[in-house]
Amino acid sequence: MSTPAPFTCSAMEVEKDWIDYNGHMNMAYYNVLFDRCADQAYEKLGLGPDYASSRQLTTYTAEFHICYVRELHLGHKVHGTFQLLDHDEKRFHTFQELWHEDGWLAATGEALTLHIDMTGPRVAPFPEDIHAAVSEMMRAHADLPRPERAGRSIGIRRK
């Protein structure tokens, strides 16, 4: 399997129903775009819909942080990137970016994802083939620079 670094998903377009009363894309739909991009990356890793139905294994997002960098509007076209930052036998840590077709950054998302045995449900180790695919992606992404926004916390800074 050839693993791009970072993984880049196909183009996506901001839809009419996603526009809020402020005239820009509602914050909830940034999650939709990040999720659609992650779904494409998961397919590459063997973690797609067939994985859940045939093996009773899946992933759950434990935590997700978004930074809204620039507003998206109706009809804007974006593509997402997906970078694996770290993993162990049951989890992976990823960083995503949404890029407007004109080349500017719209948003970033950072996730901690758990591998789940659906019969529990409970957190469970990746099977060997999936662990190998995740490890291969990690090797392909190892030399990428750590994103500036990765690992940020939220809070009000006091002087």
Tab-separated table of C-alpha atoms in Angstrom:
chain	number	residue	atom	x	y	z
A	1	MET	CA	0.000	0.000	0.000
A	2	SER	CA	1.392	3.387	-0.987
A	3	THR	CA	0.628	5.956	1.691
A	4	PRO	CA	0.562	9.657	0.768
A	5	ALA	CA	1.968	12.080	3.302
A	6	PRO	CA	-0.254	13.604	4.402
A	7	PHE	CA	-3.289	11.738	3.084
A	8	THR	CA	-5.431	14.098	0.977
A	9	CYS	CA	-9.123	13.449	0.423
A	10	SER	CA	-11.193	14.332	-2.615
A	11	ALA	CA	-12.774	17.768	-3.083
A	12	MET	CA	-15.912	18.597	-1.093
A	13	GLU	CA	-18.348	21.514	-1.505
A	14	VAL	CA	-20.156	23.589	1.134
A	15	GLU	CA	-23.865	22.806	0.835
A	16	LYS	CA	-26.852	25.175	1.074
A	17	ASP	CA	-28.299	23.543	4.200
A	18	TRP	CA	-25.019	24.106	6.020
A	19	ILE	CA	-25.247	27.918	5.949
A	20	ASP	CA	-26.376	29.547	9.204
A	21	TYR	CA	-28.063	32.870	9.966
A	22	ASN	CA	-24.664	34.605	9.928
A	23	GLY	CA	-24.273	33.738	6.240
A	24	HIS	CA	-21.369	31.327	6.654
A	25	MET	CA	-21.018	27.607	7.220
A	26	ASN	CA	-22.326	26.560	10.631
A	27	MET	CA	-19.672	25.157	12.956
A	28	ALA	CA	-21.268	21.681	13.027
A	29	TYR	CA	-20.553	21.127	9.341
A	30	TYR	CA	-16.813	21.566	9.743
A	31	ASN	CA	-17.102	18.284	11.665
A	32	VAL	CA	-18.965	16.773	8.705
A	33	LEU	CA	-16.149	17.743	6.336
A	34	PHE	CA	-13.466	16.447	8.710
A	35	ASP	CA	-15.438	13.212	9.143
A	36	ARG	CA	-15.827	12.708	5.390
A	37	CYS	CA	-12.091	13.169	4.934
A	38	ALA	CA	-11.351	10.769	7.801
A	39	ASP	CA	-13.698	8.212	6.228
A	40	GLN	CA	-11.548	8.256	3.078
A	41	ALA	CA	-8.355	7.848	5.126
A	42	TYR	CA	-9.979	5.042	7.139
A	43	GLU	CA	-10.820	3.212	3.903
A	44	LYS	CA	-7.109	3.389	3.030
A	45	LEU	CA	-6.339	1.828	6.433
A	46	GLY	CA	-8.951	-0.930	6.053
A	47	LEU	CA	-11.275	0.646	8.638
A	48	GLY	CA	-14.252	1.370	6.356
A	49	PRO	CA	-17.905	0.316	6.691
A	50	ASP	CA	-17.135	-3.291	5.672
A	51	TYR	CA	-14.710	-3.545	8.583
A	52	ALA	CA	-17.504	-2.869	11.076
A	53	SER	CA	-20.034	-5.171	9.452
A	54	SER	CA	-17.728	-8.106	8.705
A	55	ARG	CA	-15.430	-8.040	11.732
A	56	GLN	CA	-17.550	-6.350	14.406
A	57	LEU	CA	-14.711	-3.870	14.933
A	58	THR	CA	-14.814	-0.118	14.425
A	59	THR	CA	-13.473	3.196	15.717
A	60	TYR	CA	-14.961	5.796	18.057
A	61	THR	CA	-13.720	9.344	18.363
A	62	ALA	CA	-12.800	10.012	22.003
A	63	GLU	CA	-11.884	13.674	21.555
A	64	PHE	CA	-11.925	16.216	18.717
A	65	HIS	CA	-10.684	19.816	18.713
A	66	ILE	CA	-11.404	22.282	15.908
A	67	CYS	CA	-9.711	25.595	15.188
A	68	TYR	CA	-11.790	27.787	12.876
A	69	VAL	CA	-9.255	29.752	10.863
A	70	ARG	CA	-11.291	31.357	8.067
A	71	GLU	CA	-15.011	31.322	7.200
A	72	LEU	CA	-16.413	29.030	4.549
A	73	HIS	CA	-19.432	30.070	2.470
A	74	LEU	CA	-21.965	28.472	0.173
A	75	GLY	CA	-20.357	26.804	-2.818
A	76	HIS	CA	-16.806	26.948	-1.499
A	77	LYS	CA	-14.814	23.887	-2.460
A	78	VAL	CA	-12.316	22.387	-0.036
A	79	HIS	CA	-10.144	19.344	0.334
A	80	GLY	CA	-8.978	17.856	3.579
A	81	THR	CA	-5.683	16.434	4.716
A	82	PHE	CA	-5.219	13.710	7.312
A	83	GLN	CA	-1.945	13.283	9.179
A	84	LEU	CA	-1.237	10.495	11.639
A	85	LEU	CA	0.706	11.957	14.587
A	86	ASP	CA	0.944	8.897	16.838
A	87	HIS	CA	-0.575	5.494	17.560
A	88	ASP	CA	-0.378	2.529	19.861
A	89	GLU	CA	-2.083	-0.864	19.808
A	90	LYS	CA	-5.577	0.561	20.520
A	91	ARG	CA	-5.572	4.267	19.596
A	92	PHE	CA	-4.407	6.819	17.090
A	93	HIS	CA	-3.886	10.567	17.217
A	94	THR	CA	-4.541	12.514	14.023
A	95	PHE	CA	-4.453	16.047	12.706
A	96	GLN	CA	-6.552	17.305	9.816
A	97	GLU	CA	-6.722	20.497	7.792
A	98	LEU	CA	-9.426	21.877	5.487
A	99	TRP	CA	-7.990	23.813	2.566
A	100	HIS	CA	-10.022	26.084	0.291
A	101	GLU	CA	-9.510	25.481	-3.425
A	102	ASP	CA	-7.791	28.905	-3.608
A	103	GLY	CA	-5.081	27.669	-1.250
A	104	TRP	CA	-6.020	29.136	2.123
A	105	LEU	CA	-6.520	27.225	5.356
A	106	ALA	CA	-10.129	27.193	6.604
A	107	ALA	CA	-9.890	24.985	9.708
A	108	THR	CA	-7.883	22.376	11.561
A	109	GLY	CA	-9.074	19.385	13.553
A	110	GLU	CA	-7.231	17.146	15.968
A	111	ALA	CA	-8.564	13.784	17.135
A	112	LEU	CA	-7.907	10.931	19.481
A	113	THR	CA	-9.580	7.820	18.089
A	114	LEU	CA	-10.174	4.500	19.841
A	115	HIS	CA	-10.334	1.067	18.245
A	116	ILE	CA	-13.522	-0.662	19.415
A	117	ASP	CA	-14.697	-4.254	19.661
A	118	MET	CA	-18.411	-3.775	18.977
A	119	THR	CA	-19.419	-6.892	20.957
A	120	GLY	CA	-18.620	-5.022	24.195
A	121	PRO	CA	-18.410	-2.346	23.151
A	122	ARG	CA	-14.928	-1.899	24.555
A	123	VAL	CA	-11.554	-0.560	23.506
A	124	ALA	CA	-9.552	-3.361	21.894
A	125	PRO	CA	-6.216	-3.863	20.126
A	126	PHE	CA	-6.060	-3.505	16.351
A	127	PRO	CA	-5.889	-6.804	14.465
A	128	GLU	CA	-2.454	-7.455	12.926
A	129	ASP	CA	-3.434	-6.338	9.407
A	130	ILE	CA	-4.922	-3.044	10.616
A	131	HIS	CA	-2.029	-2.388	12.991
A	132	ALA	CA	0.335	-2.952	10.047
A	133	ALA	CA	-1.602	-0.447	7.895
A	134	VAL	CA	-1.636	2.150	10.695
A	135	SER	CA	2.092	1.574	11.285
A	136	GLU	CA	2.786	2.016	7.575
A	137	MET	CA	0.892	5.298	7.542
A	138	MET	CA	2.846	6.386	10.634
A	139	ARG	CA	6.130	5.647	8.836
A	140	ALA	CA	4.956	7.634	5.806
A	141	HIS	CA	3.929	10.576	8.024
A	142	ALA	CA	6.882	10.422	10.437
A	143	ASP	CA	8.948	13.014	8.581
A	144	LEU	CA	6.112	15.521	8.213
A	145	PRO	CA	6.499	18.557	10.446
A	146	ARG	CA	4.330	18.562	13.553
A	147	PRO	CA	1.437	20.932	12.856
A	148	GLU	CA	1.649	24.225	14.725
A	149	ARG	CA	-1.878	23.858	16.104
A	150	ALA	CA	-1.442	20.240	17.302
A	151	GLY	CA	-1.729	19.736	21.046
A	152	ARG	CA	-3.396	23.042	21.790
A	153	SER	CA	-5.537	23.401	24.872
A	154	ILE	CA	-8.548	25.608	25.374
A	155	GLY	CA	-8.911	28.189	28.111
A	156	ILE	CA	-8.828	31.864	28.984
A	157	ARG	CA	-5.279	33.060	29.484
A	158	ARG	CA	-4.941	35.376	32.470
A	159	LYS	CA	-2.180	37.932	32.829
